[in-house]
XYZ file of N, CA and C in Angstrom:
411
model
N 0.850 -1.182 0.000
C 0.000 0.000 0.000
C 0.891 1.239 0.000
N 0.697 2.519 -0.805
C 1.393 3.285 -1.502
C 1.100 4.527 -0.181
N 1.866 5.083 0.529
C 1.036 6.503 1.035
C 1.608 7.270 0.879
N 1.143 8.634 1.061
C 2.101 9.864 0.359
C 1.327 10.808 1.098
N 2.441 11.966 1.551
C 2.199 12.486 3.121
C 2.390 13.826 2.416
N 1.180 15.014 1.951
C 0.881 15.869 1.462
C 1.116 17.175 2.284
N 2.227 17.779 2.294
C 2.461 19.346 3.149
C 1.926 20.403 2.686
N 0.609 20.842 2.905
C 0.426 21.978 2.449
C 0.831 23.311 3.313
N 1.501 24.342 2.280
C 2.189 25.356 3.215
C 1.137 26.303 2.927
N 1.601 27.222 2.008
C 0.786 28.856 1.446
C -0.401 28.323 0.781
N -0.209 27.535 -0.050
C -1.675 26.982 -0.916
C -2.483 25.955 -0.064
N -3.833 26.962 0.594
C -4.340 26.146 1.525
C -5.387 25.532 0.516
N -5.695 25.432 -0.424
C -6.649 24.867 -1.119
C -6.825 23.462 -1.811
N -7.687 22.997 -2.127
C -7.724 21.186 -2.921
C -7.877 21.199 -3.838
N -8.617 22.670 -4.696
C -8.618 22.856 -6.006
C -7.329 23.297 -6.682
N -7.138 22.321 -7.665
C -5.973 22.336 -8.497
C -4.796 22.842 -7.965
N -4.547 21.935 -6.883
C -3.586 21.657 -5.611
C -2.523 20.549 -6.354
N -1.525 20.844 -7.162
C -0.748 19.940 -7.759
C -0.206 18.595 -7.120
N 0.260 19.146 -6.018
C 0.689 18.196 -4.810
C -0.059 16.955 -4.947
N -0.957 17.363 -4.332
C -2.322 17.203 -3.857
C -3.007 16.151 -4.794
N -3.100 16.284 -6.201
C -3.525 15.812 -7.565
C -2.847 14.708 -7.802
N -1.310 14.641 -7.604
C -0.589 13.718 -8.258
C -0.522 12.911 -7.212
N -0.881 12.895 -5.753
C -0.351 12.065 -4.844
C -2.004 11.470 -4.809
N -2.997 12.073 -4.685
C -4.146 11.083 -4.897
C -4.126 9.689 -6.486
N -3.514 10.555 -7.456
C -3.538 9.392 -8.499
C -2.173 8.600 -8.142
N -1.337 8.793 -7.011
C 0.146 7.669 -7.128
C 0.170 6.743 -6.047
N -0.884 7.543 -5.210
C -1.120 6.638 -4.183
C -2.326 6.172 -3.481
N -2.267 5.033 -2.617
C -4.010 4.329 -2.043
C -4.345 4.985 -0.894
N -3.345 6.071 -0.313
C -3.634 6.740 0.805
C -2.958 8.231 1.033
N -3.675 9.209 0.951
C -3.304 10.556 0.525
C -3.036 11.078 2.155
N -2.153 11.416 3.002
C -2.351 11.781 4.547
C -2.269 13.352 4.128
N -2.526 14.482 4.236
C -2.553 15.756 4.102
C -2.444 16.456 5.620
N -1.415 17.273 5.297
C -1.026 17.763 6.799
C -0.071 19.458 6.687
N -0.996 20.037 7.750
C -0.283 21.817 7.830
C 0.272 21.756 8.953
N 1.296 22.232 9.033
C 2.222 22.883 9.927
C 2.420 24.341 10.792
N 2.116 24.505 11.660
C 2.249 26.040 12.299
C 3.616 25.728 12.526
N 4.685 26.537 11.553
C 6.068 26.793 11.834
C 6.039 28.122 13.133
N 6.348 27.944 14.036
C 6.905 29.131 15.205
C 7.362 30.407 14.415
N 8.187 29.809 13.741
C 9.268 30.729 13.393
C 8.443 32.239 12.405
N 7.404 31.666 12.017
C 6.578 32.110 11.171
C 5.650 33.554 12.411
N 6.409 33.409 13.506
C 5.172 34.312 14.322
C 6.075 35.034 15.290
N 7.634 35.213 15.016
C 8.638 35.802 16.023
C 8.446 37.398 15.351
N 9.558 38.115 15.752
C 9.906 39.282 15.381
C 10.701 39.021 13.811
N 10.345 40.401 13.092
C 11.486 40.583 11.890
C 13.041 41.122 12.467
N 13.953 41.427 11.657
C 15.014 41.962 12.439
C 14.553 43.782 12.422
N 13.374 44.103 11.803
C 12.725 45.581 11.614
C 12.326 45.813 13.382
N 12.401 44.672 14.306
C 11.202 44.455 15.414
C 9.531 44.889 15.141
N 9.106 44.330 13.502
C 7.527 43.825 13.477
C 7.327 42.693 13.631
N 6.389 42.178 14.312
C 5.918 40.859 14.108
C 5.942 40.090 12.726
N 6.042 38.959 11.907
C 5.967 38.778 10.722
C 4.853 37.873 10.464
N 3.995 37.662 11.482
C 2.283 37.432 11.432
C 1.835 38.833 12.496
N 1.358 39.476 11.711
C 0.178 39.717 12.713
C -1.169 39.928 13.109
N -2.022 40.049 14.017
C -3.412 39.380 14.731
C -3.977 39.117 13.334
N -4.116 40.234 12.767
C -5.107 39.350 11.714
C -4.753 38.796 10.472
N -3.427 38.723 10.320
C -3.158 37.398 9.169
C -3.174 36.563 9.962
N -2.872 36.408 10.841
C -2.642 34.858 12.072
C -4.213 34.383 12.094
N -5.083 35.205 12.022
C -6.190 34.713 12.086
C -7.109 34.432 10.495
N -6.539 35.201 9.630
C -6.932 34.789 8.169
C -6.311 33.086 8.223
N -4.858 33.545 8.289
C -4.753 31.628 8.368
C -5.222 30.680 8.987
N -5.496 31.085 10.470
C -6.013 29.566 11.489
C -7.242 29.953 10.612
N -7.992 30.162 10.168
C -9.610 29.835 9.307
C -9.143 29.206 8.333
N -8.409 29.529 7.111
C -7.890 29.230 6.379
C -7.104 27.630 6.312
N -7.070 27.530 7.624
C -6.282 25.931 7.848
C -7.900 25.132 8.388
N -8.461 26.002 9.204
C -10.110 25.092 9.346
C -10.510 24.858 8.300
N -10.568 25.501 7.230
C -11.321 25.945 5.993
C -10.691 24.584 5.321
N -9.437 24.728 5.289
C -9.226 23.389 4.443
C -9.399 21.969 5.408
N -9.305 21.634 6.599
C -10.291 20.512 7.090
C -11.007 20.637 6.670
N -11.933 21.538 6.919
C -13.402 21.133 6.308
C -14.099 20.387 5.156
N -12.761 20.989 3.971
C -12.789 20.690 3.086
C -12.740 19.267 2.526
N -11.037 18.455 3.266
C -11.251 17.374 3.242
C -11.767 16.213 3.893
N -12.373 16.699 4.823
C -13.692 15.848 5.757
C -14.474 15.542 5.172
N -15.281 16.645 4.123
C -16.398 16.776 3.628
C -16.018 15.274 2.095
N -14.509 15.190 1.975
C -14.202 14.365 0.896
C -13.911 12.929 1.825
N -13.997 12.523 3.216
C -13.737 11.148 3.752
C -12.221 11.430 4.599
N -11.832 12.729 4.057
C -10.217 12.468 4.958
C -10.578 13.290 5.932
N -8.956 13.551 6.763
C -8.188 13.999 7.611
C -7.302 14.643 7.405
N -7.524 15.754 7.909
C -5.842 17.215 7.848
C -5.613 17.182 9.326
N -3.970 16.126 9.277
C -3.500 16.570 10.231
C -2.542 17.503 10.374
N -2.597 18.758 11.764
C -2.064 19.382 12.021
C -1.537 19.425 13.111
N -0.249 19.874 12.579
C 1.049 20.491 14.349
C 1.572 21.879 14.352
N 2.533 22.025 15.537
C 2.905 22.951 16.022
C 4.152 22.660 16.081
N 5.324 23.209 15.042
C 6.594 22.921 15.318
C 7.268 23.233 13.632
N 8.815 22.918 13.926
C 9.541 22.893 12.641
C 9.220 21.789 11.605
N 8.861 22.180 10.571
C 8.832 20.858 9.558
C 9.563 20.109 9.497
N 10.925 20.740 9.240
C 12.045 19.781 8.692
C 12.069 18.801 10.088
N 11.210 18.906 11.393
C 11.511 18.049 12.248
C 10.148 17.013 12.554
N 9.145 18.040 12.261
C 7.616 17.245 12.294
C 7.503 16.146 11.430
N 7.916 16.573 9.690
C 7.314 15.783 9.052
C 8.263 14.224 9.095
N 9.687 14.367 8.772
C 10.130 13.753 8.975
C 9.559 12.240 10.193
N 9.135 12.921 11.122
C 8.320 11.732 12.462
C 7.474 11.652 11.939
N 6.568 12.156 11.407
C 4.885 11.782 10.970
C 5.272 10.944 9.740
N 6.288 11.391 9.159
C 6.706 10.134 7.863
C 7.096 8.751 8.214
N 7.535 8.585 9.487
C 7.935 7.519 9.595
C 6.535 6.862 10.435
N 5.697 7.957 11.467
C 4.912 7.056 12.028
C 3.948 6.706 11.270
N 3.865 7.692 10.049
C 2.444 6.798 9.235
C 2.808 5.673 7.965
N 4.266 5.529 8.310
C 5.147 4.894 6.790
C 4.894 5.322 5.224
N 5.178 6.276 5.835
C 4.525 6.922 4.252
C 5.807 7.110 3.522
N 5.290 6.515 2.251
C 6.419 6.112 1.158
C 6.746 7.488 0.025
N 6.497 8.906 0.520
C 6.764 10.284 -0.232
C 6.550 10.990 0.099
N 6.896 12.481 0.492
C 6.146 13.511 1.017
C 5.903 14.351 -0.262
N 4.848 14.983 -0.454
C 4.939 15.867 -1.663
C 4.428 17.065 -0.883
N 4.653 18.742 -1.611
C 4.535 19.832 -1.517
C 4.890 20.472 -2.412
N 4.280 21.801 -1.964
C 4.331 22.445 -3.241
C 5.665 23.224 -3.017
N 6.461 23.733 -4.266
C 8.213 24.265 -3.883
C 7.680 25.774 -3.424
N 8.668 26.653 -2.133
C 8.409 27.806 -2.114
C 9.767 29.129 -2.396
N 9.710 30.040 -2.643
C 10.828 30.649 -3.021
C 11.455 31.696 -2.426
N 11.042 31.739 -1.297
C 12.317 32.806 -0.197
C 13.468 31.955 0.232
N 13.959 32.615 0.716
C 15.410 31.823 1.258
C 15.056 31.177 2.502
N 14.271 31.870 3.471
C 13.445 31.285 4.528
C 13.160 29.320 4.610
N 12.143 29.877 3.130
C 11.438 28.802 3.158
C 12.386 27.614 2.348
N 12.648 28.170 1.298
C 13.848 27.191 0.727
C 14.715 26.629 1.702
N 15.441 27.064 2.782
C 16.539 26.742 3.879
C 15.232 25.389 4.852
N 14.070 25.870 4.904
C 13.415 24.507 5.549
C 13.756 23.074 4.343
N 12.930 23.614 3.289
C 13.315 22.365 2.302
C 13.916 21.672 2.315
N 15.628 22.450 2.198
C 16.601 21.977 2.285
C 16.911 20.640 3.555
N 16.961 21.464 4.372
C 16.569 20.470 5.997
C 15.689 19.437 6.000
N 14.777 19.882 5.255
C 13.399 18.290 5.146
C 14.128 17.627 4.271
N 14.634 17.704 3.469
C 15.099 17.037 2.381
C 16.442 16.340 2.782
N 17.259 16.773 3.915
C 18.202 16.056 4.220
C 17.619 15.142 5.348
N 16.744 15.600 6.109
C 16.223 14.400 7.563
C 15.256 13.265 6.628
N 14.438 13.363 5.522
C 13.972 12.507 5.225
C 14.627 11.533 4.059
N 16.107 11.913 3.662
C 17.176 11.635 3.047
C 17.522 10.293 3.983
N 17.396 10.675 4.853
C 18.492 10.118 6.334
C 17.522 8.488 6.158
N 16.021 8.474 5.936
C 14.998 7.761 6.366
C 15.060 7.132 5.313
N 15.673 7.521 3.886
C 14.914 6.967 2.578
C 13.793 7.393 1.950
N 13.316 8.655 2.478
C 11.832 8.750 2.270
C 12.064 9.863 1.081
N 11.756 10.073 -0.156
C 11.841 10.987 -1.119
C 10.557 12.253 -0.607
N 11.313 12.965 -1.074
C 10.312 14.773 -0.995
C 10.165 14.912 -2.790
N 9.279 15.178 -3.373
C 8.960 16.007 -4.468
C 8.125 17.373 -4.250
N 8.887 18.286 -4.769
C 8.198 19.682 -4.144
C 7.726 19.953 -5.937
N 6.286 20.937 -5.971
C 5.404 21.448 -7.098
C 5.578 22.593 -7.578
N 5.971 23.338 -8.389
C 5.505 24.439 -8.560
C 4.187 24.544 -8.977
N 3.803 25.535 -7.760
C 2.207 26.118 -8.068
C 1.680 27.416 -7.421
N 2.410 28.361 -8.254
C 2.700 29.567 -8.117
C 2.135 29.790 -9.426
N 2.629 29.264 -10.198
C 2.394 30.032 -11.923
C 0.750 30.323 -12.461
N 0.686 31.585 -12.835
C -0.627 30.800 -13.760
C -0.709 30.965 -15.031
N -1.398 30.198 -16.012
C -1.273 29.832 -17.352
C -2.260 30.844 -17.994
């Protein structure tokens, strides 16, 4: 049995969710899962917050919004509180999931997590394929 452990970061959506698309047709079990990175809610080096009250709260809806979504389809969005490159890696191994897919992102920020997921789930055997789905046609 095939599973493939779906990170959705910025693209909270299921519609024409690339990730998302190719791991339902590659595999018999799609696990879909968001992350509250910390790091995502400290100070800038400006001292602004780099969430604040109400993007923090556009997103926590925005992360309900997509449960809802895939409930309403038979699944489960699981969610944590922590670093990816350290979460998914454990949730990959506790659900044996044979790929993580996501979509690719392009700050240095976010690229420098990648990087890190991509070496801890290196460590496991477990392949990452990241999407571009940014573009539009």
């Amino acid at each position: 049995m095939r599973r493939i452990l779906v990170w959705f970061r910025s693209d909270l959506r299921i519609h024409d969710h690339e990730a998302l698309a190719t791991a339902v047709r590659k595999a018999d079990e799609v696990i879909p899962f968001y992350c509250f990175d910390p790091r995502q809610f400290t100070m800038t080096s400006y001292g602004f917050p780099k969430t604040g009250a109400f993007r923090a709260q556009f997103l926590v809806e925005s992360v309900e919004n997509l449960a809802v979504q895939i409930r309403q389809r038979g699944g489960k969005l699981l969610v944590a509180v922590g670093h990816p490159e350290e979460v998914i890696p454990r949730l990959a191994t506790e659900h044996r999931a044979d790929a993580v897919y996501a979509h690719k992102e392009v700050t240095d920020e976010e690229t420098r997590v990648e990087d890190a997921l991509e070496t801890q789930l290196w460590k496991q055997r477990i392949p990452v394929d990241f999407f571009w789905g940014h573009t539009l046609y």
